[in-house]
Tab-separated table of C-alpha atoms in Angstrom:
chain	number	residue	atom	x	y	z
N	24	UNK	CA	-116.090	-158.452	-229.709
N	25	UNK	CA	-117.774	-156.748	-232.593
N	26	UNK	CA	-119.525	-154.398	-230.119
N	27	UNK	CA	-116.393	-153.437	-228.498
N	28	UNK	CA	-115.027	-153.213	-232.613
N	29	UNK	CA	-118.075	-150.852	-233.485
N	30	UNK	CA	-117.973	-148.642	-230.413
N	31	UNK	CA	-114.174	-147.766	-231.267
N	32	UNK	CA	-114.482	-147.375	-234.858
N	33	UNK	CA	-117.469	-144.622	-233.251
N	34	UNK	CA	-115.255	-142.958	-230.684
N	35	UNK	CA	-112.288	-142.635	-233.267
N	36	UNK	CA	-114.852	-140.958	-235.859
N	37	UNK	CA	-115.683	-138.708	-233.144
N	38	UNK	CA	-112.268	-137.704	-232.331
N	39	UNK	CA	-111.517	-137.192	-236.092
N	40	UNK	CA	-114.697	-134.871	-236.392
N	41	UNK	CA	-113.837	-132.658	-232.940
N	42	UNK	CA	-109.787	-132.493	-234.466
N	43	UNK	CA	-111.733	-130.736	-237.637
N	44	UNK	CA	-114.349	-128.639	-235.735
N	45	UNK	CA	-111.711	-127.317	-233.057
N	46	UNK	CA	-108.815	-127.085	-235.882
N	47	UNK	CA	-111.301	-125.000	-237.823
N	48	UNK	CA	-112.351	-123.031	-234.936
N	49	UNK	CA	-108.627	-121.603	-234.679
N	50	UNK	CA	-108.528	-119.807	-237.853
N	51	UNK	CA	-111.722	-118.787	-238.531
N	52	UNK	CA	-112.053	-115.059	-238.218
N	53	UNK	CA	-108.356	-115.490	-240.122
N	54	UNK	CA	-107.673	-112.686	-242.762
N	55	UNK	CA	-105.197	-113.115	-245.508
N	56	UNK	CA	-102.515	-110.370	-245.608
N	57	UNK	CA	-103.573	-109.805	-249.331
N	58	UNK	CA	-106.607	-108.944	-248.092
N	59	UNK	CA	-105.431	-106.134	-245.504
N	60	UNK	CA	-104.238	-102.384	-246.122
N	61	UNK	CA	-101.644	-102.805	-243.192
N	62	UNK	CA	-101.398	-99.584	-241.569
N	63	UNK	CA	-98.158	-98.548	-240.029
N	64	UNK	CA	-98.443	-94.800	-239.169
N	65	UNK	CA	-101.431	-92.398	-238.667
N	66	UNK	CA	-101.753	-88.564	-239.100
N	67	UNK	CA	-104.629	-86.680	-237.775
N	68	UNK	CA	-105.233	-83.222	-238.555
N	69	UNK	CA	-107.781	-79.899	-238.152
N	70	UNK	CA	-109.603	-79.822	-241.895
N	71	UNK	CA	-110.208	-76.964	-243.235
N	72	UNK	CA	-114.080	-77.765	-242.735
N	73	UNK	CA	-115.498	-76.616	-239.215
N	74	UNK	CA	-116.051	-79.888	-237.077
N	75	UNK	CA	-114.241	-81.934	-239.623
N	76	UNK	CA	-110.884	-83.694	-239.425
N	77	UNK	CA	-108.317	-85.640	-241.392
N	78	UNK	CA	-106.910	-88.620	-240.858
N	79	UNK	CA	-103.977	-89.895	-243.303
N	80	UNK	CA	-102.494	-93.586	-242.848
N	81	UNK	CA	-99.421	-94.814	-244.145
N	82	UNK	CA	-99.730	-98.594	-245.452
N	83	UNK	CA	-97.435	-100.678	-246.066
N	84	UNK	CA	-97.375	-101.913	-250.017
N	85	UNK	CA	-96.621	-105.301	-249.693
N	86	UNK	CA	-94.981	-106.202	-252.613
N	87	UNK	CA	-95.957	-103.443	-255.156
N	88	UNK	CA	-94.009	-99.957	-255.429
N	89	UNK	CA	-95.505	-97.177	-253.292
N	90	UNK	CA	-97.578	-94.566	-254.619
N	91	UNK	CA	-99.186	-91.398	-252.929
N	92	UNK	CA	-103.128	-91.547	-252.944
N	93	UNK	CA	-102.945	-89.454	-256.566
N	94	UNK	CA	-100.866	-92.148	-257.593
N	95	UNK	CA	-97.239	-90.282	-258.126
N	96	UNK	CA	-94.218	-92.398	-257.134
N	97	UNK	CA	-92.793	-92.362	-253.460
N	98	UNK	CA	-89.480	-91.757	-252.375
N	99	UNK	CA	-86.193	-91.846	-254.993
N	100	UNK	CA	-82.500	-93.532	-255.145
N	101	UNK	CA	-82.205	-97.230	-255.946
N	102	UNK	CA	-84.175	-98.613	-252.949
N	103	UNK	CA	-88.017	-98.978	-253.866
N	104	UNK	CA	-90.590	-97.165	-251.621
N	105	UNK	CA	-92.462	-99.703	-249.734
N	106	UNK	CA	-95.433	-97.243	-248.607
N	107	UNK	CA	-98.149	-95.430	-249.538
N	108	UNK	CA	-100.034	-92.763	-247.555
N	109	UNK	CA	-103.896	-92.122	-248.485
N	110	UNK	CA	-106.005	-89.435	-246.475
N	111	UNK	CA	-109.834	-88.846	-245.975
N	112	UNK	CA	-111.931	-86.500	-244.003
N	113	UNK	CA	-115.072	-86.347	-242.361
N	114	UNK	CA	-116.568	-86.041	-238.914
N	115	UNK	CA	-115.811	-88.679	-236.379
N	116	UNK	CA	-112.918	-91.179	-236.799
N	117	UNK	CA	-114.890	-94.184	-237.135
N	118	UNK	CA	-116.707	-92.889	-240.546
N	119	UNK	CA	-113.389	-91.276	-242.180
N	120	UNK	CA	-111.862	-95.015	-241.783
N	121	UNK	CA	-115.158	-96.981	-243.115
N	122	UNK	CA	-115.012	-94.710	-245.622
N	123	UNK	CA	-111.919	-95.528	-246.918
N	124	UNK	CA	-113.393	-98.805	-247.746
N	125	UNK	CA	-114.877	-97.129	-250.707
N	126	UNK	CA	-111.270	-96.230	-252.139
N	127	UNK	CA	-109.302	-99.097	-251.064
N	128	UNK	CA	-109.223	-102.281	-252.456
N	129	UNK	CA	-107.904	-103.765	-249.225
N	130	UNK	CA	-109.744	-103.474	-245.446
N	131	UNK	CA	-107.635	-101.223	-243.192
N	132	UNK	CA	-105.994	-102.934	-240.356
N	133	UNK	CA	-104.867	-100.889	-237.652
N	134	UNK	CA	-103.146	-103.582	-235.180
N	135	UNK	CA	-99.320	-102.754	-236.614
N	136	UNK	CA	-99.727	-99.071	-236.059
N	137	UNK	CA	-96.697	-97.511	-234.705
N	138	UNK	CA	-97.090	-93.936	-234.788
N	139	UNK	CA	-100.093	-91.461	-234.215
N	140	UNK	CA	-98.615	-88.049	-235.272
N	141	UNK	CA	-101.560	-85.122	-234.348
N	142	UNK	CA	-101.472	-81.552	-236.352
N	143	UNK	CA	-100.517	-78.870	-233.989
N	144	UNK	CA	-104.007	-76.940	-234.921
N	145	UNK	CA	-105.690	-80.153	-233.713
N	146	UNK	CA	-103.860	-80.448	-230.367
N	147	UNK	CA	-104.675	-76.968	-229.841
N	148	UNK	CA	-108.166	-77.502	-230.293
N	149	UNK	CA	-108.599	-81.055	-228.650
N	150	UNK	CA	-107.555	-84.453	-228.841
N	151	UNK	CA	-110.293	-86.283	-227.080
N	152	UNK	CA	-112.982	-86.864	-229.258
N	153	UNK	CA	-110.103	-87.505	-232.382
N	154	UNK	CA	-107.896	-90.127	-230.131
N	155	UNK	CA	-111.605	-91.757	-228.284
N	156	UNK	CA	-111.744	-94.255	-231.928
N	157	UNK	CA	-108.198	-95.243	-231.426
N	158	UNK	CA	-108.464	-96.134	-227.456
N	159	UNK	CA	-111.574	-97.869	-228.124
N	160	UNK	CA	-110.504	-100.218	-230.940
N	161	UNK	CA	-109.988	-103.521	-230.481
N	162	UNK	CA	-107.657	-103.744	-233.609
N	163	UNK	CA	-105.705	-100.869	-231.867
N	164	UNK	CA	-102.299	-100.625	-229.488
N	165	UNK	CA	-102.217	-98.711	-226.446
N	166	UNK	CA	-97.689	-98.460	-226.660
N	167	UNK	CA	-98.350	-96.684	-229.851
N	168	UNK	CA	-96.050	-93.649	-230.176
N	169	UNK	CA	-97.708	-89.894	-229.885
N	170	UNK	CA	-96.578	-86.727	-231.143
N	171	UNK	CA	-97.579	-83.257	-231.976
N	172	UNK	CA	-96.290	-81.503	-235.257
N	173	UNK	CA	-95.160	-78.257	-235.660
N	174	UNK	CA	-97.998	-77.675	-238.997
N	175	UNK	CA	-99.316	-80.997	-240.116
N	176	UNK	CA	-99.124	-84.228	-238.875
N	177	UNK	CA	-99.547	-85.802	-242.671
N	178	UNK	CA	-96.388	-83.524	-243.653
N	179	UNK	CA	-94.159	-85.587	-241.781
N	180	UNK	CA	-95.875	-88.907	-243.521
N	181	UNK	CA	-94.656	-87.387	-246.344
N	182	UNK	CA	-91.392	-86.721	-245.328
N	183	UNK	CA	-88.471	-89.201	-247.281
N	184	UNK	CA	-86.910	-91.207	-244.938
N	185	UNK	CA	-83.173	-91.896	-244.464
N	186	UNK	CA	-82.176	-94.921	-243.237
N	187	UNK	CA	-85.056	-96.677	-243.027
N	188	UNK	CA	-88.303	-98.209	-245.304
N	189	UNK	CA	-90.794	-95.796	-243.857
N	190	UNK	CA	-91.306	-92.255	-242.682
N	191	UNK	CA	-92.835	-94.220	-239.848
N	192	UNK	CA	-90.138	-96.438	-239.016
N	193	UNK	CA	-87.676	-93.089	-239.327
N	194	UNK	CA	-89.884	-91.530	-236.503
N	195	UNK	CA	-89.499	-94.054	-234.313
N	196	UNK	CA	-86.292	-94.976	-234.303
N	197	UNK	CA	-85.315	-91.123	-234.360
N	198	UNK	CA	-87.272	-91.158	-231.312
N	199	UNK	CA	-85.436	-93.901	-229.673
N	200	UNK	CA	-81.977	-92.537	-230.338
N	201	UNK	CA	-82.588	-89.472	-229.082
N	202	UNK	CA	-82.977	-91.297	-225.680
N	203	UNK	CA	-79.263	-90.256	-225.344
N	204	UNK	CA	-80.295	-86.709	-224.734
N	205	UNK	CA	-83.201	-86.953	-222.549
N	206	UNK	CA	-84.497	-83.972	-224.331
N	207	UNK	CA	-87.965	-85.385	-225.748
N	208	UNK	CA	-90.393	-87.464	-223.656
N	209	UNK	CA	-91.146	-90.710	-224.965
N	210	UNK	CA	-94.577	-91.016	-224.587
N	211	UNK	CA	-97.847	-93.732	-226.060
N	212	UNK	CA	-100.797	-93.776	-226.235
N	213	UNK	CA	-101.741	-95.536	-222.933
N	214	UNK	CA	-99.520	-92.353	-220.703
N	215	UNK	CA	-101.639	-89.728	-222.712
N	216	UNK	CA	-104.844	-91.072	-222.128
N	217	UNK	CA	-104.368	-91.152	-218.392
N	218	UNK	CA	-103.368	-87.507	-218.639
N	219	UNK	CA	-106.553	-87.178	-220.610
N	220	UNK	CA	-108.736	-88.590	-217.707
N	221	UNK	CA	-106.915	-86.952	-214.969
N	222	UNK	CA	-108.394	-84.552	-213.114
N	223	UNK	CA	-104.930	-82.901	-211.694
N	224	UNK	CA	-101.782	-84.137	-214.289
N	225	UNK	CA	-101.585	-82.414	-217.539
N	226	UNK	CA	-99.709	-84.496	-220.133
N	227	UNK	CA	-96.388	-83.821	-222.092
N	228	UNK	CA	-96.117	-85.116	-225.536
N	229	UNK	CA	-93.012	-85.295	-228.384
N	230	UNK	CA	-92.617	-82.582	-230.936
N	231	UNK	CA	-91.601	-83.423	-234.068
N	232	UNK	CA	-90.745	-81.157	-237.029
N	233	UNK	CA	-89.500	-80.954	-240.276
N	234	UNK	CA	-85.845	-79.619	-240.817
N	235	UNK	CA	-84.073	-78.593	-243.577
N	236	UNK	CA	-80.087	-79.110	-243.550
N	237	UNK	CA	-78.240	-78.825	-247.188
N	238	UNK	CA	-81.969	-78.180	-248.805
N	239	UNK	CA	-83.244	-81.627	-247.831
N	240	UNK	CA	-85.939	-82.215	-245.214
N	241	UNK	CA	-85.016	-84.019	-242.162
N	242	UNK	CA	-87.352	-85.171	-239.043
N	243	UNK	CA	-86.599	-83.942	-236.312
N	244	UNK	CA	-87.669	-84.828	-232.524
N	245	UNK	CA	-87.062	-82.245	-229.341
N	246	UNK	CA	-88.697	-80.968	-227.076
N	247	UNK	CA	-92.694	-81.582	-225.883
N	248	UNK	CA	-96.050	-80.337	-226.198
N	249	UNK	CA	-97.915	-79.408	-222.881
N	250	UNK	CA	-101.580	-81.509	-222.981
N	251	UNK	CA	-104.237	-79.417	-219.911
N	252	UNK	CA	-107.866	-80.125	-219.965
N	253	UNK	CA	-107.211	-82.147	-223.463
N	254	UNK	CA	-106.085	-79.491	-224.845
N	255	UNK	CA	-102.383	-78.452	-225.979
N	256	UNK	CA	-101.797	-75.133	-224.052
N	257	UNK	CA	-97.913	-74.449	-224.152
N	258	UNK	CA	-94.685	-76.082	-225.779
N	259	UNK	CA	-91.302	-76.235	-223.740
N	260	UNK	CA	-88.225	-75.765	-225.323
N	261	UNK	CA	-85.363	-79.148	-225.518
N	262	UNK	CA	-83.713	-77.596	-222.051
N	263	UNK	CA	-86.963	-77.049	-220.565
N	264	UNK	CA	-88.146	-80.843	-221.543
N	265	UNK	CA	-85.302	-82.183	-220.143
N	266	UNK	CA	-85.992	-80.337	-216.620
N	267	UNK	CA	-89.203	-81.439	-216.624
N	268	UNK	CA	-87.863	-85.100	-217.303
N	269	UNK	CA	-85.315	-85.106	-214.315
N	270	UNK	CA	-88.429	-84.056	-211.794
N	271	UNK	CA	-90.395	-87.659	-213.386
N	272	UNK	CA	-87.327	-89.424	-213.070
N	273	UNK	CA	-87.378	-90.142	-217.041
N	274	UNK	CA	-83.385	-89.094	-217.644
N	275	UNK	CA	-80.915	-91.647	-217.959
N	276	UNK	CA	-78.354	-90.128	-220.393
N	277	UNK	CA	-77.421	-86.801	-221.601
N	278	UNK	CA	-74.802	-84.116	-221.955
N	279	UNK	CA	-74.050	-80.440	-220.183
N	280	UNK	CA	-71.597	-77.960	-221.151
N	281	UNK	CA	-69.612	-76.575	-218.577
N	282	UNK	CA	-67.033	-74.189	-217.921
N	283	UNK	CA	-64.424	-74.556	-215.294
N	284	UNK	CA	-61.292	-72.528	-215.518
N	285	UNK	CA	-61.709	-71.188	-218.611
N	286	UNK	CA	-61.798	-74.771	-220.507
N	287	UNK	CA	-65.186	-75.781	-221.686
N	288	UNK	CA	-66.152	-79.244	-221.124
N	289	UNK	CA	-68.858	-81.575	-222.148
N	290	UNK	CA	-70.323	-83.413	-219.155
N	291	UNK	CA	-72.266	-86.983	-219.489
N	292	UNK	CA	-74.752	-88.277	-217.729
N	293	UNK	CA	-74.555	-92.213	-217.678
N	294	UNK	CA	-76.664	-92.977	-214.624
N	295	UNK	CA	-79.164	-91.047	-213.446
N	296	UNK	CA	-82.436	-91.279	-210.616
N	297	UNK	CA	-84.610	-88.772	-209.153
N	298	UNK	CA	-87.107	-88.787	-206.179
N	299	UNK	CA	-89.941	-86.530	-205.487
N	300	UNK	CA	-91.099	-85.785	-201.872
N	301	UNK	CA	-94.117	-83.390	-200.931
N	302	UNK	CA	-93.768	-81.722	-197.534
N	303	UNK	CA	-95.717	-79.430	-195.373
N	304	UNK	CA	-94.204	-76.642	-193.624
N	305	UNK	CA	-95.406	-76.040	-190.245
N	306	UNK	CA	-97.257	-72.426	-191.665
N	307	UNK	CA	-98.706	-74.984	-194.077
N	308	UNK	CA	-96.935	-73.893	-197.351
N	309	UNK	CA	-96.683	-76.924	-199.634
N	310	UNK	CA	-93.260	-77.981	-200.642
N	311	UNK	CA	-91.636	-80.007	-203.251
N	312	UNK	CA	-88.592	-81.725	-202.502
N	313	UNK	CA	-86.549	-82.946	-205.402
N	314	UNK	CA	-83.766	-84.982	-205.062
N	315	UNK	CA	-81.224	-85.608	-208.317
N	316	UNK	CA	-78.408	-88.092	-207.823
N	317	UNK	CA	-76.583	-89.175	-211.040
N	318	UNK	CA	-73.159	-90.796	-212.655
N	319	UNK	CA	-70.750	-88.491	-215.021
N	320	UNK	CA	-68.402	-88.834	-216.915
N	321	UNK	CA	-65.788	-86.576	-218.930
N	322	UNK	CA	-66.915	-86.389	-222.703
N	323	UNK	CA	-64.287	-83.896	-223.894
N	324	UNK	CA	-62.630	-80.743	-223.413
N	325	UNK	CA	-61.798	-77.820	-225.256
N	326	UNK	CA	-58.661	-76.201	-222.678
N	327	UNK	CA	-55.555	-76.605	-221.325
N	328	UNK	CA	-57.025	-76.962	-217.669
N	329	UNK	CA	-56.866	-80.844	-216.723
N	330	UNK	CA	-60.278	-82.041	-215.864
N	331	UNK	CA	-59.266	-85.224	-215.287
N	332	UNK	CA	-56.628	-84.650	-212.259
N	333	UNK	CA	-58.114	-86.061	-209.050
N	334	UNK	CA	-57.460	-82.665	-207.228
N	335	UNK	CA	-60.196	-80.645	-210.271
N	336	UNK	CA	-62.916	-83.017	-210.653
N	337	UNK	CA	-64.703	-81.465	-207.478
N	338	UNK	CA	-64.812	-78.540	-209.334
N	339	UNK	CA	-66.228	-79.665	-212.471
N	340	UNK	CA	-68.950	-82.125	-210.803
N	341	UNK	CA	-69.443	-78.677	-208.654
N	342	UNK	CA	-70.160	-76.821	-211.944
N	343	UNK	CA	-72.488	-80.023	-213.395
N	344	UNK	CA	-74.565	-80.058	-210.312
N	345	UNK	CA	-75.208	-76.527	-210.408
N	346	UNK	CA	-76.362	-77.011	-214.239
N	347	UNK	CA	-78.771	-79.365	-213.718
N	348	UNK	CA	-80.310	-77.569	-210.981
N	349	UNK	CA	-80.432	-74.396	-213.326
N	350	UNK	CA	-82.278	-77.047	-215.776
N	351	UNK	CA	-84.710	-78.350	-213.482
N	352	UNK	CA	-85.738	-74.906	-211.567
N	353	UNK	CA	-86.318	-73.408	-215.121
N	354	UNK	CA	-88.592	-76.092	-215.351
N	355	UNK	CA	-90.453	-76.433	-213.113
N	356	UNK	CA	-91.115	-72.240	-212.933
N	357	UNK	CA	-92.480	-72.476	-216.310
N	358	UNK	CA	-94.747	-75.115	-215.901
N	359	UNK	CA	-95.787	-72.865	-212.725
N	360	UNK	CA	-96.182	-69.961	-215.429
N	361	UNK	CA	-98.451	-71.986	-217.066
N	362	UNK	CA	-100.377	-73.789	-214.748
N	363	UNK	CA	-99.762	-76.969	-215.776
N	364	UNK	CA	-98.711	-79.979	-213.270
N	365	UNK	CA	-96.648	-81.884	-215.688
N	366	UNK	CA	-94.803	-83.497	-212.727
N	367	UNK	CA	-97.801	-85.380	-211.157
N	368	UNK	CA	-97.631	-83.944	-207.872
N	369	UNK	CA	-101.139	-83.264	-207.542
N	370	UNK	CA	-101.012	-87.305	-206.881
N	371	UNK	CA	-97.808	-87.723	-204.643
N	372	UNK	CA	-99.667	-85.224	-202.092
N	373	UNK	CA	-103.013	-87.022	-202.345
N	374	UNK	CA	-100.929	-90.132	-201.512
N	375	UNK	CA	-98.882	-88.373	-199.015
N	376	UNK	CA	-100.919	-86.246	-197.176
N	377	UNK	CA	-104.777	-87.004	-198.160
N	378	UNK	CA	-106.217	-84.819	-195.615
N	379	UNK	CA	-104.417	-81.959	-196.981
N	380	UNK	CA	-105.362	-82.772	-200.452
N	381	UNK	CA	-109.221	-83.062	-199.602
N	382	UNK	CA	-108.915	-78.921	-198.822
N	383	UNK	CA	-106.968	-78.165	-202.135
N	384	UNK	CA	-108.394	-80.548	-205.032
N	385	UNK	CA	-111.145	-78.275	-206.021
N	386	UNK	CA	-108.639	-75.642	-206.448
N	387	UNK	CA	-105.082	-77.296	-207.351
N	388	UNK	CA	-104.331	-74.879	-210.131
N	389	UNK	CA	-104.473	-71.863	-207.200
N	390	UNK	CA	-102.492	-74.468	-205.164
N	391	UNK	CA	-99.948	-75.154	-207.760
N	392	UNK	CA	-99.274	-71.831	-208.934
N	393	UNK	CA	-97.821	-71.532	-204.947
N	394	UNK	CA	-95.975	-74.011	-204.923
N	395	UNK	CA	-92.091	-73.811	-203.849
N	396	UNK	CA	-89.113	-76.406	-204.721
N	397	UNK	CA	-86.062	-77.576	-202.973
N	398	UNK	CA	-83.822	-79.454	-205.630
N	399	UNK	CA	-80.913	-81.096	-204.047
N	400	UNK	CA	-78.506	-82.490	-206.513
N	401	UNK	CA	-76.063	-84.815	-206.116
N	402	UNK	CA	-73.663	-86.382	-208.989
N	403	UNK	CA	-70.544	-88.533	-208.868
N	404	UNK	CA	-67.729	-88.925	-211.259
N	405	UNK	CA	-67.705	-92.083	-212.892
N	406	UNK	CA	-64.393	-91.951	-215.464
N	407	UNK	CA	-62.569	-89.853	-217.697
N	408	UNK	CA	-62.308	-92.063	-221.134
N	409	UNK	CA	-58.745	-93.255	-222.615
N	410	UNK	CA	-56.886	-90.766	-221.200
N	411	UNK	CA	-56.540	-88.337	-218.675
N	412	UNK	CA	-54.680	-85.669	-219.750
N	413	UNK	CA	-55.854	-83.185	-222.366
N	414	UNK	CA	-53.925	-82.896	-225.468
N	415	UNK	CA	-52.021	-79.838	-225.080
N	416	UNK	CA	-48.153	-80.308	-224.014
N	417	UNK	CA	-47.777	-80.923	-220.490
N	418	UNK	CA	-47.050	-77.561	-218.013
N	419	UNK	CA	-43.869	-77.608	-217.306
């Protein structure tokens, strides 16, 4: 009995002692948030120095009042800036951040990082080598947000934001609203390193720049920046984007402006899905096949003419169809002009037709240049609003 007393009061001290070891072992490598500069947005730009760049971070202040790195107050108005941004510059991406330990009292932790915005001097010159610290990180996200700025990338860190606590968090959701327009790609860090590392599809990337309405700077987001060989080589307008978006199947809302009778009407696009075929003709020309089918809807009207009667809605989805193919042959001849396979066709015909790919893959930009489109579009009308009449007195 006192054996079988002794061996339990053994086996319960051993389960107390694992209980510490193992309850231990979960927080170990634990940091204290005191003890973090929490990054929440990341500039990099071209330095002035050859071979040198810049990388600026925007850190949350947890519960102090923002300051830029020279120490000048933030932001303005009632609400307290909750931000700082701080900026160093050296060679390689790895030694500009360790660096910063040496002016920051905090480590830099790079797991909360929403946005990478890249200087457009930079993108012009190469994002490999700049982005290769991020991909490799641990710390780091791969559905981090990329964009390219029209100047610097650390200008629009600086910007003030609106409606929300930092330039960062402004960026993004500006991003995601514009979703209604389909006219910037939404693109992170994961989709730009696989155009990085692909050997035929050039990557598109956001443009963001700064806008002044009523003498106060504004972020804005349209358009895209055209990634070939790592480097950015072109920019395509907001129209152009959005072609380039219905060949990837990447629109789901939107608005045209059409004109049917005389009585200009805005057209939306609620529903939306696109397919791309390649084909070979039997002289062996390459072909792409696009086919558009989407859901519309009346928006308004600015006319007497009565979109809305049963017996005129052919007309106007007529004129919408025709629009959008306008949008996406524009497209897709100026990513043609400039060489660029945007689309990722390069891949549907290696899937499609591998044989055929085998004799053009060692020269798909001579290929591409070549290449013809057939865009078949196809839209139905899917409501009118609260009414159905426009408000002009009734014809007779």
């Amino acid at each position: 009995m006192k054996t079988l007393k002794n061996a339990c009061k053994r086996l319960t001290a051993c389960i107390v002692a694992l209980s510490v070891v193992f309850g231990l072992g979960g927080c170990y490598d634990r940091r204290e948030l005191n003890t973090l500069s929490i990054v929440f947005g990341t500039a990099i730009d071209k330095a002035d120095k050859k071979g040198e760049t810049t990388i600026t971070f925007q850190i949350a202040d947890v519960g102090g009042e923002g300051k830029s790195e020279k120490g000048s107050p933030k932001g303005s108005g009632q609400m307290s800036t909750q931000y700082l941004n701080i900026s160093n510059t050296g060679k390689n991406a790895n030694n500009i951040i360790r660096d910063m330990d040496h002016i920051l009292s905090r480590e830099v932790y790079i797991a909360h990082n929403q946005v990478i915005v890249i200087g457009e001097d930079l993108a012009r010159e190469g994002v490999r080598d700049s982005l290769d610290f991020f991909a490799r990180s641990p710390e780091g996200r791969l559905n981090v947000y990329i964009f390219v700025a029209r100047g610097k990338g650390s200008d629009i860190l600086e910007t003030e934001p609106k409606l929300e606590k930092m330039p960062s968090d402004d960026l993004v959701r500006t991003l995601m609203v514009q979703k209604r327009t389909s006219e910037a790609p939404i693109i992170t860090e994961f989709d730009l390193i696989k155009g990085l590392i692909s050997k035929t599809t050039c990557s598109i990337v956001p443009i963001v720049y700064i806008k002044e309405i009523e003498d106060k700077e504004n972020v804005c987001v349209e358009g895209c920046a055209v990634f070939k060989d790592g480097k950015m080589i072109a920019e395509l307008d907001k129209k152009e984007t959005r072609g380039v978006l219905w060949i990837r199947n990447e629109v789901k809302n939107g608005a045209f402006l059409v004109d049917v009778e005389g009585t200009k009407a805005t057209v939306e696009i609620r529903e939306a899905r696109s397919k791309v075929k390649p084909e070979i003709r039997d002289d062996g020309k390459i072909v792409l096949k696009i086919q558009v089918n989407a859901m519309v809807g009346l928006g308004d009207q600015y006319g007497k003419f009565n979109l809305s009667d049963p017996t005129n809605i052919p007309e106007g989805l007529k004129m919408t169809e025709r629009a959008i193919r306008k949008e996406i042959r524009n497209a897709f001849n100026k990513v043609k002009a400039i060489n660029a396979d945007v689309i990722g066709f390069g891949d549907c015909l290696r899937q499609r037709y591998p044989k055929k790919w085998e004799q053009v893959k060692d020269h798909w930009d001579e290929t591409f240049k070549d290449i013809e489109a057939e865009i078949t579009v196809k839209i139905k009308a899917d409501g009118n609003g609260r009414i159905d009449t426009p408000l002009h007195p009734s014809q007779g």
